[in-house]
Amino acid sequence: MKHFKQRGETYFLKPQYKLAIIVVLGFLSFAYMSYLVEFPLIALLLLVIATLAFWAFTTNKVYLNVKHKFIDVKVGLIHPTIRIPLDMIIQFEFHILSQNLIRTNAQLVLRYRISEGEKTVLIAQGFTKAAMEKILNELEKIIADTKTK
């Protein structure tokens, strides 16, 4: 498995640092340019945003527990961890963002059922749909193995 690691009965998604590095370096470069043109307040604000973005990217977690048959998802800084039983999963979706025919973001989203209706949660994001498809294929394989046990 390329995108998941196994520890006992739990699989966890390895961190996706490529997008995080590009976003944080972008904020840091704009902060440096703002400092050079003598806008220290904007530079400081961009440094704070870069720090929060880095922190948000590093707190993303996806765990799949094989024994108890649930997925734990933690996205961002302020959202709590969501526990989704495998039998409540409706489907996985791709959300693609393009600007002038240039793909800028691809997301793998999980749609699940709750008592009031449906909700979605972000599983992974990157630049290409192919990378998200590879993660989805591994995730579906793990879920299929879990359901056969």
Tab-separated table of N, CA and C in Angstrom:
chain	number	residue	atom	x	y	z
A	1	MET	N	0.836	-1.179	0.000
A	1	MET	CA	0.000	0.000	0.000
A	1	MET	C	0.880	1.241	0.000
A	2	LYS	N	0.550	2.142	-0.888
A	2	LYS	CA	1.360	3.335	-1.059
A	2	LYS	C	0.855	4.503	-0.208
A	3	HIS	N	-0.461	4.639	-0.069
A	3	HIS	CA	-1.023	5.812	0.605
A	3	HIS	C	-1.493	5.536	2.024
A	4	PHE	N	-1.582	4.284	2.417
A	4	PHE	CA	-2.050	3.926	3.752
A	4	PHE	C	-0.990	3.116	4.473
A	5	LYS	N	-0.911	3.297	5.789
A	5	LYS	CA	-0.063	2.476	6.650
A	5	LYS	C	-0.971	1.699	7.590
A	6	GLN	N	-0.516	0.521	7.973
A	6	GLN	CA	-1.304	-0.293	8.882
A	6	GLN	C	-0.580	-0.417	10.211
A	7	ARG	N	-1.321	-0.175	11.276
A	7	ARG	CA	-0.845	-0.406	12.638
A	7	ARG	C	-1.897	-1.243	13.339
A	8	GLY	N	-1.622	-2.523	13.472
A	8	GLY	CA	-2.594	-3.422	14.083
A	8	GLY	C	-3.825	-3.546	13.209
A	9	GLU	N	-4.959	-3.181	13.763
A	9	GLU	CA	-6.219	-3.270	13.033
A	9	GLU	C	-6.658	-1.923	12.470
A	10	THR	N	-5.765	-0.953	12.461
A	10	THR	CA	-6.096	0.380	11.993
A	10	THR	C	-5.207	0.752	10.810
A	11	TYR	N	-5.838	1.273	9.762
A	11	TYR	CA	-5.127	1.834	8.621
A	11	TYR	C	-5.232	3.344	8.728
A	12	PHE	N	-4.144	4.040	8.431
A	12	PHE	CA	-4.226	5.496	8.425
A	12	PHE	C	-3.609	6.043	7.156
A	13	LEU	N	-4.211	7.115	6.659
A	13	LEU	CA	-3.755	7.770	5.442
A	13	LEU	C	-2.479	8.535	5.743
A	14	LYS	N	-1.451	8.295	4.927
A	14	LYS	CA	-0.210	9.029	5.102
A	14	LYS	C	-0.450	10.504	4.781
A	15	PRO	N	0.263	11.404	5.435
A	15	PRO	CA	0.059	12.841	5.183
A	15	PRO	C	0.345	13.207	3.730
A	16	GLN	N	-0.465	14.110	3.201
A	16	GLN	CA	-0.319	14.602	1.835
A	16	GLN	C	0.336	15.979	1.905
A	17	TYR	N	1.660	16.011	1.867
A	17	TYR	CA	2.394	17.255	2.106
A	17	TYR	C	2.644	18.099	0.863
A	18	LYS	N	2.467	17.569	-0.331
A	18	LYS	CA	2.808	18.328	-1.542
A	18	LYS	C	1.997	19.612	-1.643
A	19	LEU	N	0.675	19.503	-1.504
A	19	LEU	CA	-0.175	20.685	-1.583
A	19	LEU	C	0.124	21.641	-0.434
A	20	ALA	N	0.341	21.105	0.757
A	20	ALA	CA	0.619	21.945	1.923
A	20	ALA	C	1.889	22.751	1.739
A	21	ILE	N	2.911	22.119	1.221
A	21	ILE	CA	4.188	22.814	1.018
A	21	ILE	C	4.030	23.953	0.019
A	22	ILE	N	3.317	23.704	-1.058
A	22	ILE	CA	3.141	24.749	-2.081
A	22	ILE	C	2.345	25.927	-1.531
A	23	VAL	N	1.270	25.648	-0.784
A	23	VAL	CA	0.444	26.723	-0.226
A	23	VAL	C	1.239	27.530	0.803
A	24	VAL	N	1.917	26.864	1.707
A	24	VAL	CA	2.664	27.561	2.756
A	24	VAL	C	3.827	28.356	2.149
A	25	LEU	N	4.539	27.759	1.197
A	25	LEU	CA	5.626	28.507	0.550
A	25	LEU	C	5.096	29.711	-0.218
A	26	GLY	N	3.918	29.600	-0.799
A	26	GLY	CA	3.302	30.741	-1.472
A	26	GLY	C	3.029	31.885	-0.511
A	27	PHE	N	2.436	31.559	0.643
A	27	PHE	CA	2.180	32.599	1.646
A	27	PHE	C	3.484	33.210	2.159
A	28	LEU	N	4.494	32.359	2.391
A	28	LEU	CA	5.766	32.873	2.890
A	28	LEU	C	6.457	33.761	1.862
A	29	SER	N	6.365	33.408	0.592
A	29	SER	CA	6.995	34.253	-0.432
A	29	SER	C	6.279	35.593	-0.553
A	30	PHE	N	4.950	35.606	-0.458
A	30	PHE	CA	4.226	36.880	-0.480
A	30	PHE	C	4.539	37.706	0.768
A	31	ALA	N	4.729	37.032	1.906
A	31	ALA	CA	5.099	37.753	3.127
A	31	ALA	C	6.473	38.397	2.962
A	32	TYR	N	7.410	37.677	2.370
A	32	TYR	CA	8.752	38.215	2.147
A	32	TYR	C	8.715	39.397	1.180
A	33	MET	N	7.938	39.256	0.104
A	33	MET	CA	7.821	40.364	-0.857
A	33	MET	C	7.160	41.579	-0.203
A	34	SER	N	6.177	41.359	0.653
A	34	SER	CA	5.536	42.477	1.360
A	34	SER	C	6.528	43.167	2.283
A	35	TYR	N	7.390	42.396	2.918
A	35	TYR	CA	8.404	42.977	3.791
A	35	TYR	C	9.402	43.801	2.985
A	36	LEU	N	9.773	43.296	1.802
A	36	LEU	CA	10.747	44.022	0.967
A	36	LEU	C	10.212	45.357	0.474
A	37	VAL	N	8.911	45.436	0.210
A	37	VAL	CA	8.344	46.700	-0.262
A	37	VAL	C	7.793	47.527	0.902
A	38	GLU	N	8.233	47.174	2.105
A	38	GLU	CA	7.962	47.921	3.333
A	38	GLU	C	6.478	47.985	3.701
A	39	PHE	N	5.836	46.835	3.676
A	39	PHE	CA	4.495	46.659	4.227
A	39	PHE	C	4.569	45.614	5.333
A	40	PRO	N	5.143	45.980	6.481
A	40	PRO	CA	5.387	44.973	7.524
A	40	PRO	C	4.106	44.389	8.119
A	41	LEU	N	3.031	45.162	8.163
A	41	LEU	CA	1.789	44.639	8.725
A	41	LEU	C	1.211	43.535	7.838
A	42	ILE	N	1.265	43.743	6.535
A	42	ILE	CA	0.792	42.708	5.611
A	42	ILE	C	1.713	41.489	5.678
A	43	ALA	N	3.016	41.716	5.797
A	43	ALA	CA	3.961	40.603	5.913
A	43	ALA	C	3.680	39.788	7.170
A	44	LEU	N	3.416	40.468	8.272
A	44	LEU	CA	3.103	39.768	9.517
A	44	LEU	C	1.800	38.990	9.395
A	45	LEU	N	0.795	39.592	8.785
A	45	LEU	CA	-0.482	38.919	8.576
A	45	LEU	C	-0.300	37.663	7.716
A	46	LEU	N	0.491	37.752	6.654
A	46	LEU	CA	0.744	36.590	5.801
A	46	LEU	C	1.541	35.514	6.526
A	47	LEU	N	2.437	35.896	7.428
A	47	LEU	CA	3.154	34.914	8.238
A	47	LEU	C	2.198	34.162	9.162
A	48	VAL	N	1.256	34.882	9.749
A	48	VAL	CA	0.256	34.242	10.611
A	48	VAL	C	-0.610	33.285	9.791
A	49	ILE	N	-1.025	33.714	8.611
A	49	ILE	CA	-1.843	32.862	7.737
A	49	ILE	C	-1.059	31.629	7.307
A	50	ALA	N	0.219	31.778	6.993
A	50	ALA	CA	1.054	30.635	6.610
A	50	ALA	C	1.175	29.638	7.754
A	51	THR	N	1.339	30.159	8.972
A	51	THR	CA	1.430	29.293	10.142
A	51	THR	C	0.123	28.533	10.366
A	52	LEU	N	-1.008	29.234	10.268
A	52	LEU	CA	-2.305	28.571	10.438
A	52	LEU	C	-2.570	27.555	9.329
A	53	ALA	N	-2.171	27.868	8.110
A	53	ALA	CA	-2.352	26.926	7.004
A	53	ALA	C	-1.511	25.673	7.221
A	54	PHE	N	-0.271	25.848	7.641
A	54	PHE	CA	0.587	24.691	7.920
A	54	PHE	C	0.000	23.837	9.030
A	55	TRP	N	-0.464	24.472	10.072
A	55	TRP	CA	-1.067	23.766	11.206
A	55	TRP	C	-2.325	23.021	10.764
A	56	ALA	N	-3.141	23.655	9.933
A	56	ALA	CA	-4.369	23.010	9.448
A	56	ALA	C	-4.040	21.795	8.587
A	57	PHE	N	-3.038	21.905	7.729
A	57	PHE	CA	-2.672	20.768	6.882
A	57	PHE	C	-2.116	19.607	7.701
A	58	THR	N	-1.380	19.917	8.758
A	58	THR	CA	-0.775	18.838	9.548
A	58	THR	C	-1.754	18.172	10.503
A	59	THR	N	-2.900	18.787	10.770
A	59	THR	CA	-3.866	18.163	11.674
A	59	THR	C	-4.868	17.275	10.947
A	60	ASN	N	-4.816	17.221	9.617
A	60	ASN	CA	-5.731	16.347	8.872
A	60	ASN	C	-5.369	14.892	9.133
A	61	LYS	N	-6.365	14.095	9.520
A	61	LYS	CA	-6.154	12.683	9.819
A	61	LYS	C	-7.316	11.866	9.266
A	62	VAL	N	-7.004	10.697	8.707
A	62	VAL	CA	-8.010	9.739	8.264
A	62	VAL	C	-7.580	8.372	8.773
A	63	TYR	N	-8.404	7.777	9.645
A	63	TYR	CA	-8.137	6.460	10.201
A	63	TYR	C	-9.273	5.525	9.835
A	64	LEU	N	-8.943	4.298	9.452
A	64	LEU	CA	-9.946	3.283	9.158
A	64	LEU	C	-9.698	2.116	10.108
A	65	ASN	N	-10.637	1.868	11.022
A	65	ASN	CA	-10.521	0.773	11.980
A	65	ASN	C	-11.221	-0.451	11.409
A	66	VAL	N	-10.454	-1.514	11.167
A	66	VAL	CA	-10.980	-2.719	10.535
A	66	VAL	C	-11.848	-3.516	11.507
A	67	LYS	N	-11.433	-3.611	12.742
A	67	LYS	CA	-12.155	-4.433	13.729
A	67	LYS	C	-13.517	-3.844	14.057
A	68	HIS	N	-13.575	-2.550	14.311
A	68	HIS	CA	-14.829	-1.915	14.725
A	68	HIS	C	-15.614	-1.330	13.560
A	69	LYS	N	-15.053	-1.375	12.362
A	69	LYS	CA	-15.716	-0.974	11.117
A	69	LYS	C	-16.211	0.476	11.125
A	70	PHE	N	-15.257	1.389	11.278
A	70	PHE	CA	-15.585	2.808	11.176
A	70	PHE	C	-14.389	3.571	10.622
A	71	ILE	N	-14.668	4.782	10.160
A	71	ILE	CA	-13.634	5.703	9.686
A	71	ILE	C	-13.674	6.937	10.579
A	72	ASP	N	-12.521	7.336	11.082
A	72	ASP	CA	-12.383	8.601	11.811
A	72	ASP	C	-11.723	9.604	10.879
A	73	VAL	N	-12.343	10.785	10.734
A	73	VAL	CA	-11.818	11.828	9.863
A	73	VAL	C	-11.705	13.118	10.656
A	74	LYS	N	-10.511	13.732	10.614
A	74	LYS	CA	-10.270	15.030	11.243
A	74	LYS	C	-9.731	15.953	10.168
A	75	VAL	N	-10.460	17.024	9.874
A	75	VAL	CA	-10.072	17.971	8.832
A	75	VAL	C	-10.018	19.371	9.432
A	76	GLY	N	-8.906	20.048	9.252
A	76	GLY	CA	-8.794	21.437	9.677
A	76	GLY	C	-8.522	21.611	11.148
A	77	LEU	N	-8.599	22.868	11.577
A	77	LEU	CA	-8.261	23.205	12.951
A	77	LEU	C	-9.449	23.136	13.902
A	78	ILE	N	-10.597	23.630	13.485
A	78	ILE	CA	-11.705	23.775	14.417
A	78	ILE	C	-12.764	22.682	14.302
A	79	HIS	N	-12.704	21.876	13.251
A	79	HIS	CA	-13.699	20.816	13.103
A	79	HIS	C	-13.336	19.634	13.995
A	80	PRO	N	-14.317	19.070	14.697
A	80	PRO	CA	-14.019	17.902	15.532
A	80	PRO	C	-13.818	16.653	14.670
A	81	THR	N	-13.278	15.608	15.278
A	81	THR	CA	-13.124	14.331	14.594
A	81	THR	C	-14.496	13.722	14.366
A	82	ILE	N	-14.719	13.238	13.150
A	82	ILE	CA	-16.002	12.642	12.790
A	82	ILE	C	-15.813	11.137	12.709
A	83	ARG	N	-16.652	10.378	13.383
A	83	ARG	CA	-16.614	8.917	13.321
A	83	ARG	C	-17.771	8.459	12.442
A	84	ILE	N	-17.435	7.765	11.352
A	84	ILE	CA	-18.431	7.323	10.379
A	84	ILE	C	-18.403	5.801	10.308
A	85	PRO	N	-19.493	5.134	10.703
A	85	PRO	CA	-19.550	3.679	10.523
A	85	PRO	C	-19.542	3.336	9.033
A	86	LEU	N	-18.904	2.222	8.678
A	86	LEU	CA	-18.774	1.854	7.273
A	86	LEU	C	-20.124	1.623	6.605
A	87	ASP	N	-21.137	1.182	7.362
A	87	ASP	CA	-22.448	0.941	6.753
A	87	ASP	C	-23.220	2.240	6.500
A	88	MET	N	-22.720	3.380	6.964
A	88	MET	CA	-23.363	4.679	6.718
A	88	MET	C	-22.788	5.388	5.491
A	89	ILE	N	-21.762	4.816	4.868
A	89	ILE	CA	-21.146	5.433	3.686
A	89	ILE	C	-22.079	5.276	2.495
A	90	ILE	N	-22.334	6.378	1.824
A	90	ILE	CA	-23.151	6.359	0.611
A	90	ILE	C	-22.248	6.195	-0.609
A	91	GLN	N	-21.267	7.088	-0.755
A	91	GLN	CA	-20.357	7.019	-1.895
A	91	GLN	C	-19.167	7.941	-1.688
A	92	PHE	N	-18.158	7.748	-2.521
A	92	PHE	CA	-17.019	8.648	-2.595
A	92	PHE	C	-17.178	9.483	-3.854
A	93	GLU	N	-16.757	10.747	-3.802
A	93	GLU	CA	-16.890	11.650	-4.936
A	93	GLU	C	-15.570	12.377	-5.171
A	94	PHE	N	-15.388	12.814	-6.403
A	94	PHE	CA	-14.266	13.684	-6.746
A	94	PHE	C	-14.816	15.084	-6.978
A	95	HIS	N	-14.180	16.071	-6.396
A	95	HIS	CA	-14.489	17.467	-6.676
A	95	HIS	C	-13.246	18.067	-7.322
A	96	ILE	N	-13.418	18.569	-8.537
A	96	ILE	CA	-12.305	19.099	-9.314
A	96	ILE	C	-12.503	20.594	-9.505
A	97	LEU	N	-11.459	21.378	-9.239
A	97	LEU	CA	-11.484	22.824	-9.447
A	97	LEU	C	-10.495	23.179	-10.551
A	98	SER	N	-10.992	23.845	-11.589
A	98	SER	CA	-10.143	24.260	-12.705
A	98	SER	C	-10.292	25.759	-12.926
A	99	GLN	N	-9.189	26.388	-13.283
A	99	GLN	CA	-9.178	27.809	-13.617
A	99	GLN	C	-8.622	27.936	-15.035
A	100	ASN	N	-9.447	28.383	-15.979
A	100	ASN	CA	-9.021	28.567	-17.370
A	100	ASN	C	-8.357	27.311	-17.933
A	101	LEU	N	-9.023	26.204	-17.804
A	101	LEU	CA	-8.583	24.894	-18.301
A	101	LEU	C	-7.364	24.332	-17.580
A	102	ILE	N	-6.942	24.942	-16.497
A	102	ILE	CA	-5.822	24.438	-15.703
A	102	ILE	C	-6.390	23.908	-14.392
A	103	ARG	N	-6.199	22.622	-14.147
A	103	ARG	CA	-6.696	22.016	-12.918
A	103	ARG	C	-5.849	22.489	-11.753
A	104	THR	N	-6.495	23.092	-10.759
A	104	THR	CA	-5.765	23.637	-9.617
A	104	THR	C	-5.964	22.822	-8.346
A	105	ASN	N	-7.011	22.013	-8.281
A	105	ASN	CA	-7.267	21.253	-7.056
A	105	ASN	C	-8.175	20.074	-7.379
A	106	ALA	N	-7.864	18.945	-6.782
A	106	ALA	CA	-8.715	17.761	-6.869
A	106	ALA	C	-8.929	17.246	-5.454
A	107	GLN	N	-10.180	16.943	-5.114
A	107	GLN	CA	-10.510	16.490	-3.765
A	107	GLN	C	-11.247	15.166	-3.821
A	108	LEU	N	-10.939	14.309	-2.846
A	108	LEU	CA	-11.688	13.079	-2.640
A	108	LEU	C	-12.594	13.317	-1.438
A	109	VAL	N	-13.900	13.211	-1.658
A	109	VAL	CA	-14.890	13.540	-0.637
A	109	VAL	C	-15.726	12.302	-0.334
A	110	LEU	N	-16.027	12.081	0.934
A	110	LEU	CA	-16.862	10.973	1.371
A	110	LEU	C	-18.256	11.502	1.696
A	111	ARG	N	-19.270	10.934	1.071
A	111	ARG	CA	-20.667	11.278	1.361
A	111	ARG	C	-21.221	10.176	2.249
A	112	TYR	N	-21.798	10.571	3.405
A	112	TYR	CA	-22.314	9.583	4.348
A	112	TYR	C	-23.682	10.006	4.865
A	113	ARG	N	-24.381	9.046	5.425
A	113	ARG	CA	-25.742	9.232	5.902
A	113	ARG	C	-25.736	9.570	7.393
A	114	ILE	N	-26.575	10.520	7.782
A	114	ILE	CA	-26.837	10.819	9.183
A	114	ILE	C	-28.346	10.792	9.378
A	115	SER	N	-28.795	10.932	10.607
A	115	SER	CA	-30.235	10.838	10.876
A	115	SER	C	-31.028	11.952	10.196
A	116	GLU	N	-30.435	13.124	10.013
A	116	GLU	CA	-31.134	14.250	9.388
A	116	GLU	C	-31.027	14.263	7.865
A	117	GLY	N	-30.184	13.421	7.283
A	117	GLY	CA	-30.008	13.434	5.831
A	117	GLY	C	-28.638	12.924	5.439
A	118	GLU	N	-27.884	13.755	4.707
A	118	GLU	CA	-26.549	13.396	4.238
A	118	GLU	C	-25.556	14.504	4.565
A	119	LYS	N	-24.298	14.101	4.705
A	119	LYS	CA	-23.203	15.048	4.908
A	119	LYS	C	-22.013	14.590	4.082
A	120	THR	N	-21.071	15.502	3.878
A	120	THR	CA	-19.832	15.168	3.190
A	120	THR	C	-18.645	15.580	4.053
A	121	VAL	N	-17.542	14.888	3.853
A	121	VAL	CA	-16.311	15.217	4.558
A	121	VAL	C	-15.145	14.975	3.602
A	122	LEU	N	-14.145	15.858	3.678
A	122	LEU	CA	-12.957	15.774	2.841
A	122	LEU	C	-12.057	14.646	3.336
A	123	ILE	N	-11.643	13.782	2.425
A	123	ILE	CA	-10.721	12.705	2.764
A	123	ILE	C	-9.295	13.088	2.375
A	124	ALA	N	-9.106	13.552	1.135
A	124	ALA	CA	-7.770	13.922	0.655
A	124	ALA	C	-7.901	14.973	-0.435
A	125	GLN	N	-6.832	15.726	-0.641
A	125	GLN	CA	-6.814	16.689	-1.737
A	125	GLN	C	-5.414	16.775	-2.319
A	126	GLY	N	-5.369	17.124	-3.595
A	126	GLY	CA	-4.100	17.228	-4.304
A	126	GLY	C	-4.310	17.975	-5.605
A	127	PHE	N	-3.395	17.768	-6.552
A	127	PHE	CA	-3.471	18.484	-7.813
A	127	PHE	C	-4.080	17.658	-8.932
A	128	THR	N	-3.987	16.346	-8.850
A	128	THR	CA	-4.455	15.521	-9.960
A	128	THR	C	-5.545	14.559	-9.509
A	129	LYS	N	-6.452	14.278	-10.423
A	129	LYS	CA	-7.501	13.310	-10.149
A	129	LYS	C	-6.915	11.899	-10.058
A	130	ALA	N	-5.842	11.648	-10.788
A	130	ALA	CA	-5.209	10.323	-10.758
A	130	ALA	C	-4.698	9.980	-9.354
A	131	ALA	N	-4.117	10.952	-8.675
A	131	ALA	CA	-3.638	10.718	-7.305
A	131	ALA	C	-4.801	10.411	-6.373
A	132	MET	N	-5.911	11.125	-6.542
A	132	MET	CA	-7.091	10.878	-5.713
A	132	MET	C	-7.701	9.507	-6.032
A	133	GLU	N	-7.641	9.098	-7.297
A	133	GLU	CA	-8.154	7.779	-7.681
A	133	GLU	C	-7.333	6.661	-7.044
A	134	LYS	N	-6.017	6.858	-6.951
A	134	LYS	CA	-5.166	5.851	-6.306
A	134	LYS	C	-5.506	5.712	-4.831
A	135	ILE	N	-5.728	6.833	-4.163
A	135	ILE	CA	-6.123	6.789	-2.753
A	135	ILE	C	-7.475	6.104	-2.611
A	136	LEU	N	-8.420	6.444	-3.486
A	136	LEU	CA	-9.741	5.833	-3.446
A	136	LEU	C	-9.671	4.332	-3.682
A	137	ASN	N	-8.856	3.893	-4.633
A	137	ASN	CA	-8.736	2.460	-4.900
A	137	ASN	C	-8.213	1.705	-3.681
A	138	GLU	N	-7.199	2.253	-3.009
A	138	GLU	CA	-6.681	1.615	-1.798
A	138	GLU	C	-7.732	1.603	-0.692
A	139	LEU	N	-8.439	2.703	-0.540
A	139	LEU	CA	-9.463	2.796	0.488
A	139	LEU	C	-10.593	1.804	0.235
A	140	GLU	N	-11.053	1.693	-1.012
A	140	GLU	CA	-12.110	0.747	-1.341
A	140	GLU	C	-11.647	-0.691	-1.149
A	141	LYS	N	-10.383	-0.969	-1.431
A	141	LYS	CA	-9.844	-2.324	-1.214
A	141	LYS	C	-9.860	-2.671	0.263
A	142	ILE	N	-9.443	-1.722	1.104
A	142	ILE	CA	-9.438	-1.959	2.558
A	142	ILE	C	-10.867	-2.175	3.055
A	143	ILE	N	-11.813	-1.342	2.587
A	143	ILE	CA	-13.208	-1.481	3.014
A	143	ILE	C	-13.782	-2.809	2.543
A	144	ALA	N	-13.482	-3.226	1.315
A	144	ALA	CA	-13.980	-4.509	0.809
A	144	ALA	C	-13.415	-5.670	1.638
A	145	ASP	N	-12.126	-5.605	2.000
A	145	ASP	CA	-11.537	-6.641	2.846
A	145	ASP	C	-12.183	-6.660	4.218
A	146	THR	N	-12.537	-5.484	4.717
A	146	THR	CA	-13.175	-5.382	6.024
A	146	THR	C	-14.564	-6.015	6.019
A	147	LYS	N	-15.317	-5.783	4.953
A	147	LYS	CA	-16.681	-6.312	4.880
A	147	LYS	C	-16.704	-7.815	4.700
A	148	THR	N	-15.642	-8.396	4.116
A	148	THR	CA	-15.616	-9.847	3.938
A	148	THR	C	-15.245	-10.583	5.217
A	149	LYS	N	-14.667	-9.862	6.171
A	149	LYS	CA	-14.263	-10.510	7.431
A	149	LYS	C	-15.442	-10.659	8.367
